[in-house]
PDB file of C-alpha atoms in Angstrom:
ATOM      1  CA  UNK A   8     101.212 113.933  99.489  1.00 87.00           C
ATOM      2  CA  UNK A   9      98.600 111.356 100.541  1.00 91.00           C
ATOM      3  CA  UNK A  10      95.723 113.814 100.540  1.00 88.00           C
ATOM      4  CA  UNK A  11      96.813 115.250  97.191  1.00 88.00           C
ATOM      5  CA  UNK A  12      96.778 111.708  95.752  1.00 90.00           C
ATOM      6  CA  UNK A  13      93.213 111.063  96.931  1.00 89.00           C
ATOM      7  CA  UNK A  14      94.265 108.822  99.813  1.00 93.00           C
ATOM      8  CA  UNK A  15      92.490 109.004 103.158  1.00 92.00           C
ATOM      9  CA  UNK A  16      94.717 108.840 106.244  1.00 92.00           C
ATOM     10  CA  UNK A  17      94.154 107.955 109.857  1.00 91.00           C
ATOM     11  CA  UNK A  18      97.038 108.664 112.203  1.00 93.00           C
ATOM     12  CA  UNK A  19      97.322 107.245 115.692  1.00 89.00           C
ATOM     13  CA  UNK A  20      98.745 109.147 118.619  1.00 85.00           C
ATOM     14  CA  UNK A  21      99.118 108.134 122.240  1.00 83.00           C
ATOM     15  CA  UNK A  22      95.627 109.115 123.346  1.00 83.00           C
ATOM     16  CA  UNK A  23      93.526 109.231 120.202  1.00 86.00           C
ATOM     17  CA  UNK A  24      93.484 108.997 116.431  1.00 88.00           C
ATOM     18  CA  UNK A  25      92.808 111.575 113.756  1.00 91.00           C
ATOM     19  CA  UNK A  26      91.330 111.026 110.326  1.00 89.00           C
ATOM     20  CA  UNK A  27      90.866 113.059 107.182  1.00 91.00           C
ATOM     21  CA  UNK A  28      87.598 114.860 106.746  1.00 87.00           C
ATOM     22  CA  UNK A  29      85.356 112.947 104.359  1.00 84.00           C
ATOM     23  CA  UNK A  30      86.681 109.543 105.450  1.00 82.00           C
ATOM     24  CA  UNK A  31      83.488 108.625 107.313  1.00 78.00           C
ATOM     25  CA  UNK A  32      81.428 109.287 104.186  1.00 79.00           C
ATOM     26  CA  UNK A  33      83.937 107.352 102.048  1.00 79.00           C
ATOM     27  CA  UNK A  34      83.600 104.337 104.360  1.00 75.00           C
ATOM     28  CA  UNK A  35      79.807 104.551 104.480  1.00 73.00           C
ATOM     29  CA  UNK A  36      79.714 104.472 100.691  1.00 74.00           C
ATOM     30  CA  UNK A  37      82.310 101.720 100.236  1.00 69.00           C
ATOM     31  CA  UNK A  38      82.570  99.453 103.307  1.00 60.00           C
ATOM     32  CA  UNK A  39      79.801  96.946 102.764  1.00 58.00           C
ATOM     33  CA  UNK A  40      79.614  93.394 104.123  1.00 48.00           C
ATOM     34  CA  UNK A  41      81.716  92.081 101.226  1.00 53.00           C
ATOM     35  CA  UNK A  42      84.559  94.472 101.998  1.00 52.00           C
ATOM     36  CA  UNK A  43      87.802  93.304 103.571  1.00 54.00           C
ATOM     37  CA  UNK A  44      88.090  92.984 107.339  1.00 58.00           C
ATOM     38  CA  UNK A  45      90.147  96.161 107.777  1.00 62.00           C
ATOM     39  CA  UNK A  46      87.642  98.261 105.852  1.00 62.00           C
ATOM     40  CA  UNK A  47      84.759  96.982 107.962  1.00 63.00           C
ATOM     41  CA  UNK A  48      86.730  97.504 111.180  1.00 65.00           C
ATOM     42  CA  UNK A  49      87.444 101.130 110.242  1.00 65.00           C
ATOM     43  CA  UNK A  50      83.802 101.732 109.385  1.00 63.00           C
ATOM     44  CA  UNK A  51      82.681 100.450 112.793  1.00 65.00           C
ATOM     45  CA  UNK A  52      85.332 102.508 114.612  1.00 66.00           C
ATOM     46  CA  UNK A  53      84.551 105.706 112.735  1.00 64.00           C
ATOM     47  CA  UNK A  54      80.787 105.296 113.091  1.00 60.00           C
ATOM     48  CA  UNK A  55      81.162 104.553 116.807  1.00 65.00           C
ATOM     49  CA  UNK A  56      83.459 107.569 117.226  1.00 62.00           C
ATOM     50  CA  UNK A  57      85.932 105.491 119.238  1.00 64.00           C
ATOM     51  CA  UNK A  58      88.422 108.233 120.010  1.00 73.00           C
ATOM     52  CA  UNK A  59      88.798 109.207 116.365  1.00 83.00           C
ATOM     53  CA  UNK A  60      88.866 112.947 115.771  1.00 86.00           C
ATOM     54  CA  UNK A  61      88.970 115.083 112.609  1.00 89.00           C
ATOM     55  CA  UNK A  62      92.474 115.710 111.269  1.00 92.00           C
ATOM     56  CA  UNK A  63      91.862 119.442 111.776  1.00 92.00           C
ATOM     57  CA  UNK A  64      92.082 118.805 115.557  1.00 92.00           C
ATOM     58  CA  UNK A  65      95.554 117.212 115.349  1.00 92.00           C
ATOM     59  CA  UNK A  66      97.837 119.193 117.657  1.00 90.00           C
ATOM     60  CA  UNK A  67     101.279 117.824 116.815  1.00 91.00           C
ATOM     61  CA  UNK A  68     101.482 114.976 119.355  1.00 89.00           C
ATOM     62  CA  UNK A  69     103.828 112.096 118.424  1.00 90.00           C
ATOM     63  CA  UNK A  70     102.367 109.672 115.888  1.00 88.00           C
ATOM     64  CA  UNK A  71     102.748 105.929 116.367  1.00 85.00           C
ATOM     65  CA  UNK A  72     101.087 104.687 113.202  1.00 87.00           C
ATOM     66  CA  UNK A  73      99.253 105.583 110.035  1.00 91.00           C
ATOM     67  CA  UNK A  74      96.579 103.703 108.128  1.00 89.00           C
ATOM     68  CA  UNK A  75      95.533 104.679 104.631  1.00 92.00           C
ATOM     69  CA  UNK A  76      92.736 103.901 102.213  1.00 89.00           C
ATOM     70  CA  UNK A  77      92.004 104.831  98.621  1.00 89.00           C
ATOM     71  CA  UNK A  78      90.129 103.857  95.531  1.00 85.00           C
ATOM     72  CA  UNK A  79      92.759 101.966  93.512  1.00 84.00           C
ATOM     73  CA  UNK A  80      96.391 101.071  94.163  1.00 86.00           C
ATOM     74  CA  UNK A  81      97.711 103.447  91.496  1.00 90.00           C
ATOM     75  CA  UNK A  82      97.080 106.381  93.851  1.00 91.00           C
ATOM     76  CA  UNK A  83      99.776 104.982  96.159  1.00 91.00           C
ATOM     77  CA  UNK A  84     102.574 105.111  93.578  1.00 92.00           C
ATOM     78  CA  UNK A  85     103.913 108.585  94.480  1.00 94.00           C
ATOM     79  CA  UNK A  86     103.833 108.119  98.286  1.00 94.00           C
ATOM     80  CA  UNK A  87     105.413 104.664  97.958  1.00 93.00           C
ATOM     81  CA  UNK A  88     108.214 106.009  95.779  1.00 94.00           C
ATOM     82  CA  UNK A  89     108.946 108.910  98.128  1.00 94.00           C
ATOM     83  CA  UNK A  90     108.765 106.932 101.396  1.00 94.00           C
ATOM     84  CA  UNK A  91     110.118 103.495 100.417  1.00 92.00           C
ATOM     85  CA  UNK A  92     113.491 103.966 102.137  1.00 93.00           C
ATOM     86  CA  UNK A  93     111.961 104.551 105.580  1.00 91.00           C
ATOM     87  CA  UNK A  94     108.639 102.702 105.509  1.00 90.00           C
ATOM     88  CA  UNK A  95     107.064  99.463 104.386  1.00 88.00           C
ATOM     89  CA  UNK A  96     103.616  99.776 102.872  1.00 90.00           C
ATOM     90  CA  UNK A  97     101.551  96.905 104.324  1.00 86.00           C
ATOM     91  CA  UNK A  98      98.864  96.833 101.655  1.00 85.00           C
ATOM     92  CA  UNK A  99      95.748  94.680 101.825  1.00 78.00           C
ATOM     93  CA  UNK A 100      94.391  92.919  98.784  1.00 67.00           C
ATOM     94  CA  UNK A 101      92.178  95.195  96.721  1.00 65.00           C
ATOM     95  CA  UNK A 102      88.568  94.422  97.597  1.00 65.00           C
ATOM     96  CA  UNK A 103      85.612  93.766  95.304  1.00 60.00           C
ATOM     97  CA  UNK A 104      84.810  97.500  95.233  1.00 67.00           C
ATOM     98  CA  UNK A 105      88.328  98.478  94.103  1.00 76.00           C
ATOM     99  CA  UNK A 106      89.286  99.860  97.521  1.00 81.00           C
ATOM    100  CA  UNK A 107      92.828  99.397  98.747  1.00 84.00           C
ATOM    101  CA  UNK A 108      93.925  99.995 102.312  1.00 84.00           C
ATOM    102  CA  UNK A 109      96.949  99.412 104.456  1.00 87.00           C
ATOM    103  CA  UNK A 110      99.371 100.806 106.970  1.00 89.00           C
ATOM    104  CA  UNK A 111     102.743 102.462 106.979  1.00 90.00           C
ATOM    105  CA  UNK A 112     105.238 100.512 109.040  1.00 84.00           C
ATOM    106  CA  UNK A 113     108.679 101.694 110.029  1.00 84.00           C
ATOM    107  CA  UNK A 114     111.454  99.618 108.467  1.00 84.00           C
ATOM    108  CA  UNK A 115     113.270  99.928 111.791  1.00 85.00           C
ATOM    109  CA  UNK A 116     110.598  98.066 113.764  1.00 84.00           C
ATOM    110  CA  UNK A 117     107.630  95.779 113.060  1.00 88.00           C
ATOM    111  CA  UNK A 118     105.490  93.124 114.782  1.00 92.00           C
ATOM    112  CA  UNK A 119     107.918  90.351 113.804  1.00 94.00           C
ATOM    113  CA  UNK A 120     110.818  92.142 115.460  1.00 93.00           C
ATOM    114  CA  UNK A 121     108.598  92.719 118.495  1.00 94.00           C
ATOM    115  CA  UNK A 122     107.952  88.959 118.747  1.00 97.00           C
ATOM    116  CA  UNK A 123     111.692  88.248 118.519  1.00 96.00           C
ATOM    117  CA  UNK A 124     112.500  90.809 121.210  1.00 96.00           C
ATOM    118  CA  UNK A 125     109.736  89.549 123.480  1.00 97.00           C
ATOM    119  CA  UNK A 126     110.916  85.945 123.089  1.00 98.00           C
ATOM    120  CA  UNK A 127     114.446  87.023 123.971  1.00 97.00           C
ATOM    121  CA  UNK A 128     113.267  88.984 126.980  1.00 98.00           C
ATOM    122  CA  UNK A 129     111.078  86.137 128.259  1.00 98.00           C
ATOM    123  CA  UNK A 130     113.507  83.365 127.306  1.00 98.00           C
ATOM    124  CA  UNK A 131     110.913  81.673 125.080  1.00 97.00           C
ATOM    125  CA  UNK A 132     112.005  79.528 122.141  1.00 97.00           C
ATOM    126  CA  UNK A 133     110.594  80.290 118.689  1.00 95.00           C
ATOM    127  CA  UNK A 134     109.241  76.720 118.564  1.00 96.00           C
ATOM    128  CA  UNK A 135     106.872  77.674 121.393  1.00 97.00           C
ATOM    129  CA  UNK A 136     105.337  80.673 119.624  1.00 98.00           C
ATOM    130  CA  UNK A 137     101.939  81.165 118.016  1.00 98.00           C
ATOM    131  CA  UNK A 138     100.517  84.297 116.422  1.00 98.00           C
ATOM    132  CA  UNK A 139      97.105  85.139 115.004  1.00 98.00           C
ATOM    133  CA  UNK A 140      96.621  87.806 112.353  1.00 96.00           C
ATOM    134  CA  UNK A 141      94.219  88.971 109.687  1.00 91.00           C
ATOM    135  CA  UNK A 142      95.921  91.659 107.643  1.00 87.00           C
ATOM    136  CA  UNK A 143      99.194  92.339 105.878  1.00 86.00           C
ATOM    137  CA  UNK A 144     100.454  94.403 108.805  1.00 87.00           C
ATOM    138  CA  UNK A 145     100.704  91.026 110.577  1.00 93.00           C
ATOM    139  CA  UNK A 146     102.963  89.449 107.914  1.00 93.00           C
ATOM    140  CA  UNK A 147     106.295  89.786 109.729  1.00 93.00           C
ATOM    141  CA  UNK A 148     104.718  88.616 112.995  1.00 96.00           C
ATOM    142  CA  UNK A 149     103.356  85.454 111.375  1.00 98.00           C
ATOM    143  CA  UNK A 150     106.727  84.826 109.717  1.00 97.00           C
ATOM    144  CA  UNK A 151     108.505  85.158 113.072  1.00 97.00           C
ATOM    145  CA  UNK A 152     106.537  82.455 114.903  1.00 98.00           C
ATOM    146  CA  UNK A 153     106.418  78.673 114.737  1.00 98.00           C
ATOM    147  CA  UNK A 154     102.647  78.476 114.226  1.00 98.00           C
ATOM    148  CA  UNK A 155     100.965  81.173 112.151  1.00 98.00           C
ATOM    149  CA  UNK A 156      97.167  81.431 112.233  1.00 98.00           C
ATOM    150  CA  UNK A 157      95.101  83.647 109.942  1.00 97.00           C
ATOM    151  CA  UNK A 158      91.452  84.550 110.374  1.00 96.00           C
ATOM    152  CA  UNK A 159      89.117  83.335 107.587  1.00 94.00           C
ATOM    153  CA  UNK A 160      88.037  86.914 106.867  1.00 88.00           C
ATOM    154  CA  UNK A 161      91.664  88.005 106.680  1.00 88.00           C
ATOM    155  CA  UNK A 162      93.856  88.781 103.711  1.00 87.00           C
ATOM    156  CA  UNK A 163      93.891  85.943 101.131  1.00 89.00           C
ATOM    157  CA  UNK A 164      97.649  86.464 100.686  1.00 89.00           C
ATOM    158  CA  UNK A 165      98.182  86.070 104.433  1.00 93.00           C
ATOM    159  CA  UNK A 166      95.981  82.970 104.528  1.00 96.00           C
ATOM    160  CA  UNK A 167      98.282  81.307 101.974  1.00 96.00           C
ATOM    161  CA  UNK A 168     101.289  81.873 104.251  1.00 95.00           C
ATOM    162  CA  UNK A 169      99.589  80.729 107.454  1.00 97.00           C
ATOM    163  CA  UNK A 170      99.878  77.234 108.880  1.00 98.00           C
ATOM    164  CA  UNK A 171      96.192  77.296 109.721  1.00 98.00           C
ATOM    165  CA  UNK A 172      93.114  79.379 108.931  1.00 98.00           C
ATOM    166  CA  UNK A 173      90.454  79.672 111.615  1.00 97.00           C
ATOM    167  CA  UNK A 174      86.890  80.988 111.347  1.00 96.00           C
ATOM    168  CA  UNK A 175      86.359  84.760 111.634  1.00 92.00           C
ATOM    169  CA  UNK A 176      86.067  86.425 115.034  1.00 85.00           C
ATOM    170  CA  UNK A 177      82.311  86.721 114.512  1.00 88.00           C
ATOM    171  CA  UNK A 178      82.183  82.897 114.532  1.00 94.00           C
ATOM    172  CA  UNK A 179      84.418  82.472 117.605  1.00 94.00           C
ATOM    173  CA  UNK A 180      87.454  81.882 115.414  1.00 94.00           C
ATOM    174  CA  UNK A 181      89.986  82.505 118.176  1.00 95.00           C
ATOM    175  CA  UNK A 182      88.242  80.005 120.431  1.00 97.00           C
ATOM    176  CA  UNK A 183      88.318  77.359 117.686  1.00 97.00           C
ATOM    177  CA  UNK A 184      91.986  78.061 116.920  1.00 97.00           C
ATOM    178  CA  UNK A 185      92.983  77.894 120.587  1.00 97.00           C
ATOM    179  CA  UNK A 186      91.042  74.658 120.987  1.00 97.00           C
ATOM    180  CA  UNK A 187      92.677  73.084 117.906  1.00 97.00           C
ATOM    181  CA  UNK A 188      96.112  74.172 119.128  1.00 97.00           C
ATOM    182  CA  UNK A 189      95.288  72.682 122.548  1.00 95.00           C
ATOM    183  CA  UNK A 190      95.705  75.998 124.331  1.00 95.00           C
ATOM    184  CA  UNK A 191      92.328  75.557 126.032  1.00 94.00           C
TER     185      UNK A 191
END
């Protein structure tokens, strides 16, 4: 249903990822320096061939995640309607080129629930937690912690929810955030 709607998919298995044919060309044409951080990250990964194979090579191994990208949010209407009971669509803000991207996340488990489980396992109080994110797939994680940090090149919607916004990774943003939070 994604492919039929003009949506490119990248699925992640245990050992590698698979992406729709034509996705590399789509990224080359659309992921410029003014694109959102996820779009640029995908372009770098695809161009560097970092364990990403054509979808035609997918052999049925278990899938742990799926990212998607399309020109315009309206293309997502049918998949969202059909999958809304089982999955959350973590959609990034549409970029200046009209590209929308995001991830499918299981309603049964997300990064926020992972933080809660990890805190319980380690005996760490929520008041002692910090998380750093840059995209809408980090929303629940940032909501689950005491101090939420968003990267400056991250989603504008996520930046509004964060307690602090640090410079992008390319400007040593994590270092500056850790320093401000007195972690280093």
